[in-house]
Amino acid sequence: MSREPAWRVFAAEFNSSKYYIKATEPKMPSYVVTPLGAKINRVFAVGVLTEVRLITEEVIKARIADQTGAFYILAGKFNPEARQILETVKVPQFMAVIGKVNVYNPRDELMYVSIVPERVKVVDEVLRDYWVFDTARRLKIRIDAMNEALKMESPTLDNLIALGFSKRIADGVISALKYYQKINVEKYMDMLKDALKHLLPEYRAMGYELPTIEEEEEEEETKEEYEELVLKLIAELDRDGKGASYEELLERANLPEETLDEVLLSLQEKGEIYEPYLGRFKKI
Amino acid sequence: MNEFDKHVEDIYRVLDGKVDRETIARELRNWITNFKVPMAEAKRSIVSKLGGDPSKLSGNEKKICDLTANEARVDLKVKVITINSKEYELEGIKRKMYYGIVGDETGTIPFTAWRMDVELRRGDCIEVKNAYTREWQGKIQIVFGNNTRISLLPPNSIEVKSTIKPAKIVELHPKMGFVEVRGKIMDVSEKEVMVDGVPRRVYEGIIGDDTGEIPFTAWDVEVNKGDVLKISGAYVRTFRGMPQLVFDPRTVIEKIDEKIEVKEIPVTLESLEGRGGFNVLVEGVIIDIKRGSGLIYRCPECGRVLTSTMCPEHGKVTPKPDLRIKAVLDDGTGGMVCIFNKGQTEELLGIDINKALKIVQENLGNPAVIREMIEDKLIAMPMRLRGNVISKEKYGLTMLVKDFEFLNIEDVAKKAELMLEELRW
């Protein structure tokens, strides 16, 4: 039995995963497959810890951001060491995380990925930069493999291996091709270049801001559904007339904070809801 | 006549004597010393201002050894020493850019051409008008841009003084010009190819030094496996996306009596899966420290790790303290348990076993304190390890560490720039 490797992927690629291969037997690993074919059971990521939130007494949610987006970290009662570090550390902070993929899959085509930490550690900028380069280097290999596979009439594991790609890379690419209809390789190439530019002193001195990768197209369609859901929850959770609390909404809606914030903002702009007190939302 | 007077004379000539030299000199000095404008720019401006035609100025022609960074208008007569092309896409249209080395009697310089009036080949002598210079990785480079005009000169009209730079294999890059490499031929194969109807011998293989390895091609010069060579005047080109060292008949190759330890490229953990390896080099990040790391106790008879004073084989014993680390190294392709022995653990922690025992004592006898020290030191750290690797069905890969070092991760900016260059930014 070989150990599952800790994949180095950027947050944007990780978060755009929609394909989950669930273990069907005990001891069998589950995987998240990214559109570029990283078939991930374990992740190693380094970024900036930007937020730590106590969800319940036992669960901590944290965000570790790289230049492309943020990894959601979910530490529960089985990760006491990671939880203890996350509870005490101040943000922002350079942080490394090693952990297993976790999937929240409310509906078929809807999926949110997060990391359940095995280890977290406060690190420095030098290690972050090393990780960015290392991750970029590996992204390049997957871009190459995907490009080659897309050129083939019927891409197979053996054909990719024959071109010199490792079995794990080839296997991931073939898995991704089975699930994803359109794979926008160009988008990841831009992401790769942006990440590398961020490492150059001249870009850094200019305060070069890396553009964030846009979310997939489905977002527009689901946005309305989210708004409906949140609106319903606000009505339901507004028991004392002071409005529904953000925390309760977050828990019940089961959305990433970012998405919930967006939905709330959009609803406010549309004049559907207002915020009578900080962190309380009420229907108009 | 000094340099400054030459420029004054040049302007005087273009203006056809309409303005006297004194006025020109005063004007030029003002631009240069007070406004710090580059000479070529100042001359153009003065000529325009005084009603002349700046294109008649001759002073833009330069020799390679005089070039400095960020010169706006440069004219040169040079010979193409190496040329490579790359295709790229801009606004949906496929385009080609060229790069390589050009030289004149004063030296050589890398060039980049975004556009070419004439299809250039190696060995062509050309006149270049209106190029510019820039700095790349601390070195001056000449750029043929949109306003640059290139025309062919008669063959062999330019002599090139080749500057040959000693280089380590890890540094080799197509923009370096002629290099001198000392390395060992790791592998070589021979074949015959027809070039313009003439049969030529090509030797292809791998050459290595203490910084890395690179493929090479040698034209008409015989090289043998195991040779340690000093190669002067070879150049680097890109072949199938990888740098390659090329020696041609003008390259001076000399056998030298030198011992060269070729730096190995680390193997991937994935490639070791199911087979293990003898004395292999691997690179990765420590992602876990396993239980049983730190201060442990062993049966003095059989060495078995004990959690009490009872050995299942030898009964009641006085356990002997020991230090070890069972770390998991991961290189992104796979993971492996790596075992550091007592001496290595002491070196990593900077304490010996007696000190470790004392620390445990001070912490109410809890040996976890040593494991935590190890975790602090190693988790998330990039390391390079060497040792024998065994692969077992049930546990996966295990290495008995022979040598270890922390990776130097300081200089990623340079690597990032090289990679961006490969990706055409």
Short mmCIF file of N, CA and C in Angstrom, two decimals, chain A residues 28-122:
data_model
loop_
_atom_site.label_atom_id
_atom_site.label_comp_id
_atom_site.label_asym_id
_atom_site.label_seq_id
_atom_site.Cartn_x
_atom_site.Cartn_y
_atom_site.Cartn_z
N MET A 28 -10.14 2.45 1.87
CA MET A 28 -9.89 2.94 0.51
C MET A 28 -9.96 4.46 0.57
N PRO A 29 -9.01 5.14 -0.08
CA PRO A 29 -9.05 6.61 -0.01
C PRO A 29 -10.13 7.21 -0.92
N SER A 30 -10.66 8.35 -0.52
CA SER A 30 -11.56 9.12 -1.38
C SER A 30 -10.74 10.22 -2.06
N TYR A 31 -11.21 10.65 -3.23
CA TYR A 31 -10.45 11.66 -3.96
C TYR A 31 -11.35 12.79 -4.45
N VAL A 32 -10.73 13.97 -4.52
CA VAL A 32 -11.31 15.08 -5.26
C VAL A 32 -10.47 15.22 -6.52
N VAL A 33 -11.13 15.29 -7.67
CA VAL A 33 -10.37 15.45 -8.92
C VAL A 33 -10.57 16.86 -9.44
N THR A 34 -9.48 17.60 -9.62
CA THR A 34 -9.58 18.97 -10.13
C THR A 34 -9.74 18.92 -11.65
N PRO A 35 -10.19 20.03 -12.25
CA PRO A 35 -10.36 20.02 -13.71
C PRO A 35 -9.07 19.70 -14.47
N LEU A 36 -7.91 19.95 -13.85
CA LEU A 36 -6.65 19.64 -14.53
C LEU A 36 -6.12 18.26 -14.17
N GLY A 37 -6.89 17.52 -13.39
CA GLY A 37 -6.50 16.15 -13.13
C GLY A 37 -5.60 15.90 -11.94
N ALA A 38 -5.59 16.81 -10.97
CA ALA A 38 -4.93 16.48 -9.71
C ALA A 38 -5.95 15.63 -8.94
N LYS A 39 -5.59 14.40 -8.67
CA LYS A 39 -6.52 13.47 -8.02
C LYS A 39 -6.13 13.38 -6.55
N ILE A 40 -6.81 14.23 -5.78
CA ILE A 40 -6.29 14.58 -4.46
C ILE A 40 -6.99 13.88 -3.32
N ASN A 41 -6.18 13.25 -2.49
CA ASN A 41 -6.67 12.75 -1.22
C ASN A 41 -6.05 13.57 -0.08
N ARG A 42 -4.79 13.97 -0.31
CA ARG A 42 -4.08 14.76 0.70
C ARG A 42 -3.48 15.99 0.02
N VAL A 43 -3.40 17.10 0.78
CA VAL A 43 -2.90 18.36 0.23
C VAL A 43 -1.79 18.92 1.12
N PHE A 44 -0.82 19.58 0.49
CA PHE A 44 0.13 20.40 1.24
C PHE A 44 0.03 21.80 0.68
N ALA A 45 -0.37 22.75 1.52
CA ALA A 45 -0.53 24.11 1.04
C ALA A 45 0.13 25.09 2.00
N VAL A 46 0.65 26.18 1.44
CA VAL A 46 1.23 27.24 2.27
C VAL A 46 0.63 28.55 1.80
N GLY A 47 0.17 29.34 2.73
CA GLY A 47 -0.41 30.62 2.36
C GLY A 47 -0.52 31.53 3.57
N VAL A 48 -1.44 32.48 3.47
CA VAL A 48 -1.62 33.41 4.58
C VAL A 48 -2.93 33.07 5.29
N LEU A 49 -2.81 32.80 6.57
CA LEU A 49 -4.01 32.56 7.37
C LEU A 49 -4.71 33.90 7.52
N THR A 50 -5.92 34.02 6.98
CA THR A 50 -6.58 35.33 6.98
C THR A 50 -7.76 35.38 7.93
N GLU A 51 -8.25 34.21 8.33
CA GLU A 51 -9.44 34.23 9.17
C GLU A 51 -9.55 32.93 9.94
N VAL A 52 -9.92 33.06 11.21
CA VAL A 52 -10.21 31.87 12.01
C VAL A 52 -11.55 32.11 12.68
N ARG A 53 -12.44 31.17 12.57
CA ARG A 53 -13.78 31.33 13.11
C ARG A 53 -14.18 30.08 13.88
N LEU A 54 -14.68 30.27 15.09
CA LEU A 54 -15.22 29.15 15.84
C LEU A 54 -16.63 28.91 15.36
N ILE A 55 -16.89 27.76 14.78
CA ILE A 55 -18.23 27.48 14.29
C ILE A 55 -19.08 26.90 15.42
N THR A 56 -18.59 25.85 16.02
CA THR A 56 -19.22 25.35 17.23
C THR A 56 -18.09 25.18 18.23
N GLU A 57 -18.38 24.62 19.38
CA GLU A 57 -17.33 24.44 20.37
C GLU A 57 -16.24 23.53 19.84
N GLU A 58 -16.62 22.64 18.95
CA GLU A 58 -15.66 21.64 18.50
C GLU A 58 -15.08 21.91 17.12
N VAL A 59 -15.71 22.79 16.37
CA VAL A 59 -15.28 22.97 14.99
C VAL A 59 -14.74 24.38 14.75
N ILE A 60 -13.55 24.41 14.15
CA ILE A 60 -12.96 25.68 13.77
C ILE A 60 -12.86 25.73 12.26
N LYS A 61 -13.23 26.88 11.71
CA LYS A 61 -13.09 27.06 10.29
C LYS A 61 -12.03 28.14 10.09
N ALA A 62 -11.15 27.92 9.15
CA ALA A 62 -10.12 28.91 8.89
C ALA A 62 -9.92 29.05 7.40
N ARG A 63 -9.35 30.17 7.00
CA ARG A 63 -9.05 30.37 5.59
C ARG A 63 -7.56 30.61 5.42
N ILE A 64 -6.95 29.88 4.50
CA ILE A 64 -5.54 30.11 4.17
C ILE A 64 -5.49 30.52 2.71
N ALA A 65 -5.03 31.75 2.47
CA ALA A 65 -5.11 32.31 1.12
C ALA A 65 -3.78 32.21 0.40
N ASP A 66 -3.84 31.81 -0.89
CA ASP A 66 -2.68 32.00 -1.76
C ASP A 66 -3.05 33.10 -2.75
N GLN A 67 -2.30 33.26 -3.85
CA GLN A 67 -2.58 34.39 -4.73
C GLN A 67 -3.81 34.15 -5.59
N THR A 68 -4.32 32.94 -5.59
CA THR A 68 -5.42 32.63 -6.51
C THR A 68 -6.75 32.49 -5.80
N GLY A 69 -6.74 32.41 -4.48
CA GLY A 69 -7.97 32.17 -3.74
C GLY A 69 -7.64 31.71 -2.33
N ALA A 70 -8.59 31.03 -1.70
CA ALA A 70 -8.34 30.60 -0.33
C ALA A 70 -8.77 29.15 -0.12
N PHE A 71 -7.97 28.45 0.67
CA PHE A 71 -8.34 27.11 1.10
C PHE A 71 -9.19 27.24 2.35
N TYR A 72 -10.28 26.48 2.40
CA TYR A 72 -11.06 26.42 3.63
C TYR A 72 -10.53 25.28 4.48
N ILE A 73 -10.25 25.59 5.73
CA ILE A 73 -9.73 24.59 6.65
C ILE A 73 -10.83 24.30 7.67
N LEU A 74 -11.08 23.04 7.89
CA LEU A 74 -12.13 22.65 8.82
C LEU A 74 -11.53 21.72 9.85
N ALA A 75 -11.31 22.23 11.08
CA ALA A 75 -10.68 21.41 12.11
C ALA A 75 -11.72 21.04 13.16
N GLY A 76 -11.90 19.75 13.37
CA GLY A 76 -12.90 19.28 14.33
C GLY A 76 -12.26 18.59 15.51
N LYS A 77 -13.05 17.76 16.17
CA LYS A 77 -12.55 17.18 17.42
C LYS A 77 -11.47 16.14 17.18
N PHE A 78 -11.36 15.66 15.95
CA PHE A 78 -10.30 14.69 15.69
C PHE A 78 -8.98 15.35 15.30
N ASN A 79 -8.95 16.66 15.30
CA ASN A 79 -7.72 17.38 14.94
C ASN A 79 -7.31 18.34 16.05
N PRO A 80 -7.15 17.81 17.27
CA PRO A 80 -6.94 18.70 18.42
C PRO A 80 -5.69 19.58 18.29
N GLU A 81 -4.60 19.03 17.72
CA GLU A 81 -3.36 19.81 17.65
C GLU A 81 -3.52 20.98 16.70
N ALA A 82 -4.09 20.71 15.54
CA ALA A 82 -4.31 21.76 14.56
C ALA A 82 -5.26 22.81 15.14
N ARG A 83 -6.29 22.34 15.82
CA ARG A 83 -7.26 23.27 16.40
C ARG A 83 -6.61 24.18 17.41
N GLN A 84 -5.77 23.58 18.24
CA GLN A 84 -5.11 24.35 19.28
C GLN A 84 -4.25 25.46 18.67
N ILE A 85 -3.52 25.14 17.60
CA ILE A 85 -2.67 26.14 16.96
C ILE A 85 -3.53 27.23 16.33
N LEU A 86 -4.58 26.81 15.62
CA LEU A 86 -5.44 27.80 14.94
C LEU A 86 -6.13 28.72 15.94
N GLU A 87 -6.48 28.17 17.11
CA GLU A 87 -7.16 28.97 18.12
C GLU A 87 -6.27 30.06 18.68
N THR A 88 -4.96 29.79 18.75
CA THR A 88 -4.09 30.72 19.47
C THR A 88 -3.36 31.69 18.55
N VAL A 89 -3.26 31.34 17.27
CA VAL A 89 -2.43 32.14 16.38
C VAL A 89 -3.17 33.41 15.96
N LYS A 90 -2.39 34.49 15.73
CA LYS A 90 -3.00 35.75 15.29
C LYS A 90 -3.00 35.81 13.77
N VAL A 91 -4.02 36.41 13.18
CA VAL A 91 -4.02 36.62 11.73
C VAL A 91 -3.61 38.06 11.44
N PRO A 92 -3.03 38.34 10.28
CA PRO A 92 -2.58 37.39 9.26
C PRO A 92 -1.27 36.73 9.66
N GLN A 93 -1.04 35.57 9.08
CA GLN A 93 0.13 34.78 9.47
C GLN A 93 0.45 33.81 8.35
N PHE A 94 1.73 33.66 8.01
CA PHE A 94 2.09 32.63 7.03
C PHE A 94 1.89 31.26 7.67
N MET A 95 1.24 30.39 6.96
CA MET A 95 0.84 29.13 7.57
C MET A 95 0.94 27.99 6.55
N ALA A 96 1.43 26.86 7.02
CA ALA A 96 1.44 25.65 6.18
C ALA A 96 0.37 24.72 6.71
N VAL A 97 -0.28 24.01 5.81
CA VAL A 97 -1.26 23.02 6.24
C VAL A 97 -1.06 21.74 5.43
N ILE A 98 -1.13 20.62 6.14
CA ILE A 98 -1.14 19.32 5.50
C ILE A 98 -2.44 18.67 5.93
N GLY A 99 -3.23 18.19 5.01
CA GLY A 99 -4.50 17.62 5.43
C GLY A 99 -5.18 16.82 4.35
N LYS A 100 -6.33 16.30 4.73
CA LYS A 100 -7.11 15.45 3.81
C LYS A 100 -8.24 16.27 3.22
N VAL A 101 -8.62 15.90 2.00
CA VAL A 101 -9.73 16.62 1.38
C VAL A 101 -11.04 16.27 2.07
N ASN A 102 -11.92 17.25 2.10
CA ASN A 102 -13.24 17.06 2.65
C ASN A 102 -14.22 17.69 1.67
N VAL A 103 -15.37 17.05 1.53
CA VAL A 103 -16.30 17.51 0.51
C VAL A 103 -17.65 17.74 1.12
N TYR A 104 -18.24 18.88 0.81
CA TYR A 104 -19.62 19.11 1.18
C TYR A 104 -20.40 19.18 -0.12
N ASN A 105 -21.37 18.32 -0.22
CA ASN A 105 -21.99 18.04 -1.50
C ASN A 105 -23.51 18.15 -1.39
N PRO A 106 -24.02 19.39 -1.18
CA PRO A 106 -25.45 19.52 -0.90
C PRO A 106 -26.33 19.01 -2.04
N ARG A 107 -25.88 19.22 -3.26
CA ARG A 107 -26.66 18.73 -4.41
C ARG A 107 -25.70 18.14 -5.41
N ASP A 108 -26.26 17.45 -6.39
CA ASP A 108 -25.42 16.75 -7.34
C ASP A 108 -24.31 17.59 -7.95
N GLU A 109 -24.70 18.67 -8.61
CA GLU A 109 -23.66 19.41 -9.32
C GLU A 109 -23.00 20.47 -8.44
N LEU A 110 -23.39 20.50 -7.19
CA LEU A 110 -22.86 21.51 -6.29
C LEU A 110 -21.90 20.85 -5.31
N MET A 111 -20.70 21.40 -5.21
CA MET A 111 -19.74 20.76 -4.32
C MET A 111 -18.78 21.79 -3.76
N TYR A 112 -18.53 21.71 -2.46
CA TYR A 112 -17.54 22.58 -1.84
C TYR A 112 -16.45 21.72 -1.24
N VAL A 113 -15.20 22.11 -1.51
CA VAL A 113 -14.10 21.32 -0.97
C VAL A 113 -13.42 22.09 0.16
N SER A 114 -12.95 21.37 1.14
CA SER A 114 -12.16 21.98 2.21
C SER A 114 -11.08 20.99 2.62
N ILE A 115 -10.25 21.43 3.55
CA ILE A 115 -9.15 20.59 4.02
C ILE A 115 -9.33 20.31 5.50
N VAL A 116 -9.30 19.04 5.87
CA VAL A 116 -9.27 18.69 7.29
C VAL A 116 -7.80 18.50 7.67
N PRO A 117 -7.29 19.36 8.54
CA PRO A 117 -5.84 19.38 8.76
C PRO A 117 -5.33 18.20 9.57
N GLU A 118 -4.23 17.62 9.09
CA GLU A 118 -3.47 16.67 9.89
C GLU A 118 -2.40 17.45 10.67
N ARG A 119 -1.86 18.45 9.99
CA ARG A 119 -0.84 19.29 10.60
C ARG A 119 -1.03 20.72 10.14
N VAL A 120 -0.85 21.67 11.05
CA VAL A 120 -0.72 23.06 10.63
C VAL A 120 0.53 23.60 11.30
N LYS A 121 1.19 24.55 10.65
CA LYS A 121 2.40 25.11 11.26
C LYS A 121 2.60 26.54 10.81
N VAL A 122 2.97 27.39 11.76
CA VAL A 122 3.32 28.76 11.42
C VAL A 122 4.67 28.73 10.70
#
